[in-house]
mmCIF file of C-alpha atoms in Angstrom:
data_model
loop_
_atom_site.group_PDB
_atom_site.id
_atom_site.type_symbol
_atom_site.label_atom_id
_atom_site.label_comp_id
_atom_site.label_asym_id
_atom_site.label_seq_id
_atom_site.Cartn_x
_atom_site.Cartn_y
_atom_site.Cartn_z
ATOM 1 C CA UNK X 202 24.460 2.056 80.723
ATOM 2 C CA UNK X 203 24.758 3.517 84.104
ATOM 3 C CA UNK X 204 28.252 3.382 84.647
ATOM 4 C CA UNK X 205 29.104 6.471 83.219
ATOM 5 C CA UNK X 206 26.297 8.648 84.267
ATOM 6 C CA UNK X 207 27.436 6.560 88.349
ATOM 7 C CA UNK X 208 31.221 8.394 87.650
ATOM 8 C CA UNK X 209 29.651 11.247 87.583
ATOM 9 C CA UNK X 210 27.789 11.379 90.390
ATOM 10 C CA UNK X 211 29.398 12.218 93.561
ATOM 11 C CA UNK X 212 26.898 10.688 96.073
ATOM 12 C CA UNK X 213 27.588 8.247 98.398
ATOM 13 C CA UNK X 214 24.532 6.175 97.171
ATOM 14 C CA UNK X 215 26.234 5.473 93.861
ATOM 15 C CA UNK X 216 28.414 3.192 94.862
ATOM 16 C CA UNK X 217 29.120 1.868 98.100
ATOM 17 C CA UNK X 218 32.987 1.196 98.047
ATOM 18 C CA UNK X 219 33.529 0.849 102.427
ATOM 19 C CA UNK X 220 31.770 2.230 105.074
ATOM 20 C CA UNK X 221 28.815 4.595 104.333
ATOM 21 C CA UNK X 222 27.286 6.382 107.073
ATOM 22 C CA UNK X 223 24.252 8.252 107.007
ATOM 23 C CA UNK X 224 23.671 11.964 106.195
ATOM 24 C CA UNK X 225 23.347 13.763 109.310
ATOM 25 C CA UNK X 226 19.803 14.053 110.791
ATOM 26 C CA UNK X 227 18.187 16.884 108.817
ATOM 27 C CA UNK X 228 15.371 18.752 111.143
ATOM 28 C CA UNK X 229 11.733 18.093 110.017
ATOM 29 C CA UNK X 230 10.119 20.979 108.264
ATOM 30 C CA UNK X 231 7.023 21.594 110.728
ATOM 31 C CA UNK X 232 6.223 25.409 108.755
ATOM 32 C CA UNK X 233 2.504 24.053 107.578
ATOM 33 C CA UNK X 234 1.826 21.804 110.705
ATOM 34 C CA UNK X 235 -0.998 24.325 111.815
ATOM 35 C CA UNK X 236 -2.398 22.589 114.525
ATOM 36 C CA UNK X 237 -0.904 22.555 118.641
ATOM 37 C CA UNK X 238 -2.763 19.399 118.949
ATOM 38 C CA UNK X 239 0.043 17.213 117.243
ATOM 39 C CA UNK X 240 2.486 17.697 119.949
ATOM 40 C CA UNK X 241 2.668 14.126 121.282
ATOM 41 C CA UNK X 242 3.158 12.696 117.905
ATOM 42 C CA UNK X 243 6.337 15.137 117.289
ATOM 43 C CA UNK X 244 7.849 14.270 120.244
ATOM 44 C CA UNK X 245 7.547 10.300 119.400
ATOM 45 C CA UNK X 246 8.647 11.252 116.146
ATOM 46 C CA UNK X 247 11.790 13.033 117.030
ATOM 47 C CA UNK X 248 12.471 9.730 119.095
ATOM 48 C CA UNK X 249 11.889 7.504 116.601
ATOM 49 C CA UNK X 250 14.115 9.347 114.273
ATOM 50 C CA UNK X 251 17.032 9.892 116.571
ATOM 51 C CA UNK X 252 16.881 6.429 117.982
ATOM 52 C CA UNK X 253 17.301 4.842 113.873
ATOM 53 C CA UNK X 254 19.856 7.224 113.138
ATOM 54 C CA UNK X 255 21.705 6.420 116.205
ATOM 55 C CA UNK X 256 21.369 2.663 115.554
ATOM 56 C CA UNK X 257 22.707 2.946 111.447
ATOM 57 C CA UNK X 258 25.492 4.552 112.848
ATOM 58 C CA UNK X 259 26.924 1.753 115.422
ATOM 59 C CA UNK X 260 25.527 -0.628 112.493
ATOM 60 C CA UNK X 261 26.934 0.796 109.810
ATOM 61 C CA UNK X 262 30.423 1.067 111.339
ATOM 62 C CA UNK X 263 30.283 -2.549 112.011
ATOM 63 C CA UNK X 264 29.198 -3.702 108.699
ATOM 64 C CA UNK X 265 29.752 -2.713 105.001
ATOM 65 C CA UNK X 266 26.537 -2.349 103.232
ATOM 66 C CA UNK X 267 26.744 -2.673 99.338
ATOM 67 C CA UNK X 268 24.248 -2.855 97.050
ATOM 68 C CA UNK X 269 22.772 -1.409 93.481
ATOM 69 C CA UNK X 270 21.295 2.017 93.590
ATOM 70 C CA UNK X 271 18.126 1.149 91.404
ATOM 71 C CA UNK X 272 17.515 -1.847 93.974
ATOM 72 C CA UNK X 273 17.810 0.759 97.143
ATOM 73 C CA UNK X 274 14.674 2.931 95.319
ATOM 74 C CA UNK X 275 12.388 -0.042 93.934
ATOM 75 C CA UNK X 276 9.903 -0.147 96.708
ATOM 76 C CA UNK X 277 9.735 3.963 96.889
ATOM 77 C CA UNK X 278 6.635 5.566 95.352
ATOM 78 C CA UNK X 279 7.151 8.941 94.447
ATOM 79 C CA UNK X 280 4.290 11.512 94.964
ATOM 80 C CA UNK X 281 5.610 15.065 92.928
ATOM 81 C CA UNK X 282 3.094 17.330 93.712
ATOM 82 C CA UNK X 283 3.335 17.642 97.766
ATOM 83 C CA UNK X 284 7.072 16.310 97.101
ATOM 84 C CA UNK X 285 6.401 12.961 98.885
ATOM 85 C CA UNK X 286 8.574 10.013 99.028
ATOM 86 C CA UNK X 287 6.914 6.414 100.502
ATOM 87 C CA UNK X 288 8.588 3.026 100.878
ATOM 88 C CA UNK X 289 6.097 0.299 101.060
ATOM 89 C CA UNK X 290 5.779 -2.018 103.727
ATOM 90 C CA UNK X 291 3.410 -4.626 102.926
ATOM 91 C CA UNK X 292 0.923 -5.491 106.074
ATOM 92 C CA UNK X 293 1.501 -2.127 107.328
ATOM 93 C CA UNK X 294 -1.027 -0.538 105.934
ATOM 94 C CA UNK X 295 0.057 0.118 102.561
ATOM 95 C CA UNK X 296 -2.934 -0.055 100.541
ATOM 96 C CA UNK X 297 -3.984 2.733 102.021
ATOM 97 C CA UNK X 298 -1.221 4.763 101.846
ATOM 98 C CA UNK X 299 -1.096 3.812 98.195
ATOM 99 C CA UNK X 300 -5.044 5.173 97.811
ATOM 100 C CA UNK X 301 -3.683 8.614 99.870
ATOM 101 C CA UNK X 302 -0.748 8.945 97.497
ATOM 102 C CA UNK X 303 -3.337 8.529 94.396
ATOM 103 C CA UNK X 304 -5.552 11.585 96.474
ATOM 104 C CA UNK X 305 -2.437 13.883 96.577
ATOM 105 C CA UNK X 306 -1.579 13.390 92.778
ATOM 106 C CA UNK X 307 -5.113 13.919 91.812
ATOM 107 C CA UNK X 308 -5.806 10.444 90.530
ATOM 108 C CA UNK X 309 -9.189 10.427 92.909
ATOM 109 C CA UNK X 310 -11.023 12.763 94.552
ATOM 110 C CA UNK X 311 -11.168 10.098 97.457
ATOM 111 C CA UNK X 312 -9.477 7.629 99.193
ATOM 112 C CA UNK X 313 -13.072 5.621 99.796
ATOM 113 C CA UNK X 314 -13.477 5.299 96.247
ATOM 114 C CA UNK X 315 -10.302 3.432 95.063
ATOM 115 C CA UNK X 316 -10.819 -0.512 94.729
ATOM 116 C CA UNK X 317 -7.864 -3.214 96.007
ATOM 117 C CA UNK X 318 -7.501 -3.919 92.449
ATOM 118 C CA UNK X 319 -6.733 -0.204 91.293
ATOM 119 C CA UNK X 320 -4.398 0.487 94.126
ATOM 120 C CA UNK X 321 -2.096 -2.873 93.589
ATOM 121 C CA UNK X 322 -2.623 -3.322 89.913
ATOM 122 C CA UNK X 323 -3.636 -0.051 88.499
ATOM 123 C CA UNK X 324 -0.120 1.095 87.560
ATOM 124 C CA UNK X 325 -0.872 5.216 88.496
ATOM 125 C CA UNK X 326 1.858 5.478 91.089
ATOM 126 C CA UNK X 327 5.156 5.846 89.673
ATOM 127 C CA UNK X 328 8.353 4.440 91.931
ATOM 128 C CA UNK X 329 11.571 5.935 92.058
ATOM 129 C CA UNK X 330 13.476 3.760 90.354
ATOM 130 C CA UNK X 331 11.635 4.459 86.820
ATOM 131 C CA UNK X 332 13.834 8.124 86.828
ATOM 132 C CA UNK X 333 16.983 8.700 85.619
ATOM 133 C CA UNK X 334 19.864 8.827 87.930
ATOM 134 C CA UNK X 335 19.548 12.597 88.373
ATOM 135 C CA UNK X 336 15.678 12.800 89.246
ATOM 136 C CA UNK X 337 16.206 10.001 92.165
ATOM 137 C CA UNK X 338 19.095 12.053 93.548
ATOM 138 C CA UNK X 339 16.844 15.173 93.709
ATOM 139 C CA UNK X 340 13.675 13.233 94.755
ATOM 140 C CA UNK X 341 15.896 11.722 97.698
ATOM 141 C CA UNK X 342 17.859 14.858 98.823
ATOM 142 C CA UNK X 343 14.308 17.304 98.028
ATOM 143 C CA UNK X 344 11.490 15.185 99.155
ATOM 144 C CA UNK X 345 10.258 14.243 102.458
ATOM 145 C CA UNK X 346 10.510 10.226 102.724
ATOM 146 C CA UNK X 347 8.291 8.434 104.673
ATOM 147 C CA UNK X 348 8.606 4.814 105.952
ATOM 148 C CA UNK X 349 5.719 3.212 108.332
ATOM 149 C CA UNK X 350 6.679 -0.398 109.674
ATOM 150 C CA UNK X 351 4.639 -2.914 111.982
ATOM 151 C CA UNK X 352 6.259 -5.310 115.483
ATOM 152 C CA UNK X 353 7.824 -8.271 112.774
ATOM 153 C CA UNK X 354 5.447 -11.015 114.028
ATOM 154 C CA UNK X 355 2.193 -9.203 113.637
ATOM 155 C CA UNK X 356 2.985 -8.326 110.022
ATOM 156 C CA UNK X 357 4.382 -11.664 109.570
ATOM 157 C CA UNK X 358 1.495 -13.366 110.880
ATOM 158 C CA UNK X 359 -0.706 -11.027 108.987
ATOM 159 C CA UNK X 360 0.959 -11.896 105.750
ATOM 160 C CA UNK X 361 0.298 -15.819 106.150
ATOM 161 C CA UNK X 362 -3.315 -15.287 106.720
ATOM 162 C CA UNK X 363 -3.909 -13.277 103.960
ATOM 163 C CA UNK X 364 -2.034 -15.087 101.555
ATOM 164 C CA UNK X 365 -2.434 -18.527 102.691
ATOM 165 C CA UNK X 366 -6.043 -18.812 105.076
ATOM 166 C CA UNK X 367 -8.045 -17.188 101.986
ATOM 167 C CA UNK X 368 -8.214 -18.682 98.557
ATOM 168 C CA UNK X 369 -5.637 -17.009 96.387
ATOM 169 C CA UNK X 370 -4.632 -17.647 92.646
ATOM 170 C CA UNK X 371 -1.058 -16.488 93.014
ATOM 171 C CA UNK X 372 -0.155 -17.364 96.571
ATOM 172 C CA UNK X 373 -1.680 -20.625 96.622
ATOM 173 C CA UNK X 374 0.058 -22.261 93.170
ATOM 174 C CA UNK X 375 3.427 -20.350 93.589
ATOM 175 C CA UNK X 376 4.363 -20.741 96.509
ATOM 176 C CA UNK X 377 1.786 -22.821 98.244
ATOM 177 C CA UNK X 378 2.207 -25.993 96.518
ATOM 178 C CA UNK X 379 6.036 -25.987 96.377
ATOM 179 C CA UNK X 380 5.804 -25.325 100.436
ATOM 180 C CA UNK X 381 3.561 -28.378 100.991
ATOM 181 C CA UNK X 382 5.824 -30.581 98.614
ATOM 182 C CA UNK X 383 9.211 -29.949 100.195
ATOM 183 C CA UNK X 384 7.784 -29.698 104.286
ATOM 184 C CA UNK X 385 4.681 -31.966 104.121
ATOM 185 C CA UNK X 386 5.657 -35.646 104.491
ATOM 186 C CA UNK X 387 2.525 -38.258 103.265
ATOM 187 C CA UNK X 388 0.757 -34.729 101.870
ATOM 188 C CA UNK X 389 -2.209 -35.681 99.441
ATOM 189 C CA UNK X 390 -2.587 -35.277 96.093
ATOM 190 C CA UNK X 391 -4.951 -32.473 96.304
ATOM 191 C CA UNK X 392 -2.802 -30.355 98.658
ATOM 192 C CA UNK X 393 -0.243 -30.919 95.997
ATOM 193 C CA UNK X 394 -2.522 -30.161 93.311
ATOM 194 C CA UNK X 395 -3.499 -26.310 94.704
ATOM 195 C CA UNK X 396 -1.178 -25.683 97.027
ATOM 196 C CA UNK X 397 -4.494 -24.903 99.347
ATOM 197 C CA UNK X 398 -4.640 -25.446 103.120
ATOM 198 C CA UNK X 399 -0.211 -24.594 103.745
ATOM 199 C CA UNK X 400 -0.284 -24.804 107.606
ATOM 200 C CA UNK X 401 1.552 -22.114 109.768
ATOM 201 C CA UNK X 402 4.558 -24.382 110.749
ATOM 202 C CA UNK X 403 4.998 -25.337 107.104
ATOM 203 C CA UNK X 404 5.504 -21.649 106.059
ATOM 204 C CA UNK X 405 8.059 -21.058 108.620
ATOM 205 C CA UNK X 406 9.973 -23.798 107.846
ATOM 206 C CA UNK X 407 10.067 -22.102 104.165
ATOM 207 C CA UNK X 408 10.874 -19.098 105.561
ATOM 208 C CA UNK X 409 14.175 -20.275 107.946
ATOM 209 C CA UNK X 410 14.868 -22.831 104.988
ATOM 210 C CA UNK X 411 18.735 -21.345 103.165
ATOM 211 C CA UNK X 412 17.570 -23.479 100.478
ATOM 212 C CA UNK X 413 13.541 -22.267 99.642
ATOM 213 C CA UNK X 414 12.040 -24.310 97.128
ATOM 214 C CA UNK X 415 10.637 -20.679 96.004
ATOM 215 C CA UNK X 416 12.205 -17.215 96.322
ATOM 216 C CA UNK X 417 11.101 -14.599 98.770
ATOM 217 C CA UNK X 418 8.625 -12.462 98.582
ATOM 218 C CA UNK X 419 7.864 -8.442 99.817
ATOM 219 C CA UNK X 420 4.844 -9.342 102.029
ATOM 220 C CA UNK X 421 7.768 -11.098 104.453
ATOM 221 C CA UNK X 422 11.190 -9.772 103.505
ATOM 222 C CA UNK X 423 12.344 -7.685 106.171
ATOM 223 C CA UNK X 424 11.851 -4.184 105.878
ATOM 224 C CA UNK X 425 15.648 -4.012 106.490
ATOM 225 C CA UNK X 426 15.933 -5.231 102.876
ATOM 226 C CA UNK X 427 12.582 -3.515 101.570
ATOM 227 C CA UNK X 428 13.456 -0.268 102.760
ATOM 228 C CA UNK X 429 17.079 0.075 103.455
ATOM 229 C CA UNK X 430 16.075 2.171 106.486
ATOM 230 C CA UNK X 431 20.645 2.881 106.922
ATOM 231 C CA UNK X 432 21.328 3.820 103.530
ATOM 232 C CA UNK X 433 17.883 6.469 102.794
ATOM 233 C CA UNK X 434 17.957 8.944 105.477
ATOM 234 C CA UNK X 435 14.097 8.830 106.176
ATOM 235 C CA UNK X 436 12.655 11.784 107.177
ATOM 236 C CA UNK X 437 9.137 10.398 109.097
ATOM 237 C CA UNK X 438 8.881 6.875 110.878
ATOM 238 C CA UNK X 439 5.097 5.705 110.845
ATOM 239 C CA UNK X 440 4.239 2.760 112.736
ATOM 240 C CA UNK X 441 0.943 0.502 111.985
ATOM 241 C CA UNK X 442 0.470 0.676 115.836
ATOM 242 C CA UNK X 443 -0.326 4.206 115.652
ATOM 243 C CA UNK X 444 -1.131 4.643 112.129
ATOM 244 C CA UNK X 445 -3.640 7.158 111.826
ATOM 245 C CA UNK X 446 -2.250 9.745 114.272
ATOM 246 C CA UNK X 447 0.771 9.296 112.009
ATOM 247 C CA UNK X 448 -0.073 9.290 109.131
ATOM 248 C CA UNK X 449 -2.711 12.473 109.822
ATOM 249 C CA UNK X 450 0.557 13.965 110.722
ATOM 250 C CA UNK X 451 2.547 13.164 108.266
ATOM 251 C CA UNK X 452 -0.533 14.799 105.914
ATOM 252 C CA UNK X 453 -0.249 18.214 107.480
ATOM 253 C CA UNK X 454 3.547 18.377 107.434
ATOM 254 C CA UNK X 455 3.584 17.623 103.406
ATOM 255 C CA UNK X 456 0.905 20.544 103.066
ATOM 256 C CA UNK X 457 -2.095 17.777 102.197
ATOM 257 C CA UNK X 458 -5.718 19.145 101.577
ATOM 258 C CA UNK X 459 -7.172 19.850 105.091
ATOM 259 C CA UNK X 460 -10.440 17.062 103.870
ATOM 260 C CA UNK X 461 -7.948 14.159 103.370
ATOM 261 C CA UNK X 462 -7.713 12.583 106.620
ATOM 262 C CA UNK X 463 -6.017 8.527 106.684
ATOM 263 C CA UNK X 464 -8.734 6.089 105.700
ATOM 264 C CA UNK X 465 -9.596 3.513 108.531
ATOM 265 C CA UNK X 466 -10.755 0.959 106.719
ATOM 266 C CA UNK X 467 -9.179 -2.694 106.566
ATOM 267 C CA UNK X 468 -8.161 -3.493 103.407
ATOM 268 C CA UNK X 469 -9.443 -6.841 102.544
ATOM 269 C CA UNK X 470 -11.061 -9.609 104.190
ATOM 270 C CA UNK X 471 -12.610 -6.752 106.665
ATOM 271 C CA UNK X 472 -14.851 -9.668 108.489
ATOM 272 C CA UNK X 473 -11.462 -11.403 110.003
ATOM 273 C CA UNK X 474 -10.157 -10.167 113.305
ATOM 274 C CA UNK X 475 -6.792 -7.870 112.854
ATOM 275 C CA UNK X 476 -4.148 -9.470 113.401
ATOM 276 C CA UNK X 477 -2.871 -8.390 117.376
ATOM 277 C CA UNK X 478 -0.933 -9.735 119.277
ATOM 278 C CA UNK X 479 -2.932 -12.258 121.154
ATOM 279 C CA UNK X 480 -3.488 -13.674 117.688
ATOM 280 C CA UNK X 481 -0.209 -13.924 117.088
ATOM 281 C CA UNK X 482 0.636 -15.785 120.147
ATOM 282 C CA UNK X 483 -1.954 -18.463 119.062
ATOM 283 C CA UNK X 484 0.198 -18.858 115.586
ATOM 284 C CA UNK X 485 3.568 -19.054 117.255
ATOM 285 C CA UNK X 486 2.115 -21.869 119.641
ATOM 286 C CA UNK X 487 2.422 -24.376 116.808
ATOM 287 C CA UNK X 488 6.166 -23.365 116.703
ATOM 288 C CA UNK X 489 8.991 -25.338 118.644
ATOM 289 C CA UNK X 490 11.254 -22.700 120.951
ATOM 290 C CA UNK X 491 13.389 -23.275 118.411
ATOM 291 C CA UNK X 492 11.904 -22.146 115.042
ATOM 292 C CA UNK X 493 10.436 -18.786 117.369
ATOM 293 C CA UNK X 494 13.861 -18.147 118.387
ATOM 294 C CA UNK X 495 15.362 -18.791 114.515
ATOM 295 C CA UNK X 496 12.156 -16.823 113.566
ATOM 296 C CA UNK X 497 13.160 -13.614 115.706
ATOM 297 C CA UNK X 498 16.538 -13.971 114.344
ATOM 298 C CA UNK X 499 15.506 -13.445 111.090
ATOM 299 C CA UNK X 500 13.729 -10.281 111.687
ATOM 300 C CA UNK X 501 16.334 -8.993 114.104
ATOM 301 C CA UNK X 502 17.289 -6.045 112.563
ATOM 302 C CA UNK X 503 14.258 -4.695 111.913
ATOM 303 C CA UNK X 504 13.087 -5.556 115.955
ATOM 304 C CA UNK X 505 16.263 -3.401 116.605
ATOM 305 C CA UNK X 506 16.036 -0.619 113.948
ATOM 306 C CA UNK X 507 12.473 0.204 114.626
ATOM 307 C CA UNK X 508 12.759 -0.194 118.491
ATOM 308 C CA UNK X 509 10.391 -3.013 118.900
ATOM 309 C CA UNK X 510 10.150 -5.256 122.373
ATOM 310 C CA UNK X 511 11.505 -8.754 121.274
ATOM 311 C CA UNK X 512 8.268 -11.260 121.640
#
């Protein structure tokens, strides 16, 4: 069905047939940033941006990137009104980016009033790939697209406690018991009745494992694959270690209501301690040298794309 409207199209995105290197860097539009105060935050911006353009370039020359055009858009939510564009991140604080996005469209009047439930489940954000070819080419060349990422451990660490330390009617019979089945040896028939109590070790094993007994899933793909952070020329770079400065930012560059400021709460299971990165050097204890080393590998890219510090 989309092969005739694709021969159409002239873009780049269409079809990846060889090397395809990014659009050149397109300069923010600061006109409604009113405030002097956000200085600092530009600057790290303008860093941030330069430094993952630079990267997709010596990347992308190295490596031919293919893949489907719907796929590249799936995780992009698509505010119209303030001309947003969002890629989710799991564990990187997009629940509440999700409950901003609904404040912008004028689904709520607040962000403090939105449930988990509404914001996951409630269906009110449309994503990018429910348009037709021609409004995703004019959402991604019009809009400003935003992308906010977290260090790979900490969100990867983050995602096993939420999904496996708390009870959980997905998490737990999906991909819980088929974990402790295939990397448990002697496990008991209770463990392989709920797929309850998967220990950190076991999950990583899943994770480095070419042959999972279960596919993967968003909260711990890489944001490499999420995102696609070398073929979408993203125009703001949010990180979850200084979320609220940029996201506040990012507000008053898209022109957002003056009252809507970033909410600060935590999402879910608000009595745990966030996940930092003493906690995560706990977790990684249980880990040979090797499985942290194979571990890193496997979010190299996005260590390198996003300018992390390697653990």
């Amino acid at each position: 069905q989309l092969s005739d409207q694709q021969k159409m199209s002239e873009s780049p995105l269409s079809r990846f047939g060889g090397v395809y290197l990014p659009p050149a860097l397109h300069p923010l539009n600061k006109t409604l940033v009113k405030d002097g105060k956000w200085k600092d935050v530009d600057s790290t911006q303008e860093k941030r941006r330069s430094f993952l353009h630079d990267f997709c370039k010596k990347y992308n020359s190295k490596k031919q990137l293919r893949t489907h055009l719907l796929h590249l858009v799936s995780r992009i939510y698509v505010e119209d009104r303030h001309k947003v564009l969002y890629c989710e991140v799991p564990k990187a604080g997009c629940s509440n980016w999700k409950r901003v996005l609904m404040v912008l469209n004028g689904l709520a009047a607040s962000a403090h009033n939105i449930s988990h439930d509404d914001v996951h489940y409630g269906k009110h954000l449309r994503k990018l790939d429910s348009y037709d070819l021609k409004g995703i080419y004019t959402r991604l060349n019009m809009y400003t697209k935003a992308i906010f990422v977290r260090d790979p451990m900490e969100r990867l660490v983050s995602a096993f406690r939420d999904k496996f330390e708390h009870p959980n009617s997905y998490y737990h019979p999906v991909f819980g018991k088929a974990i402790i089945k295939k990397y448990r040896h002697n496990a008991n028939e209770e463990a392989l009745k709920t797929g309850s109590g998967v220990k950190f070790r076991e999950f990583i094993q899943y994770l480095l494992d070419s042959h999972r007994p279960v596919g993967m899933d968003i909260h711990w793909e890489q944001v490499s694959k999420l995102c696609y952070p070398c073929l979408i020329n993203y125009d703001f770079i949010g990180k979850f270690e200084t979320l609220e400065e940029d996201a506040n930012y990012f507000l008053q560059l898209v022109g957002a209501p003056a009252e809507l400021k970033f909410p600060k709460f935590k999402d879910r299971h608000s009595s745990d301690e966030r996940t930092s990165a003493e906690v995560v050097r706990q977790y990684l204890k249980e880990l040979s040298n090797e499985e942290r080393q194979l571990t890193y590998d496997f979010y190299y890219l996005d260590y390198l794309m996003f300018n992390y510090t390697s653990p």
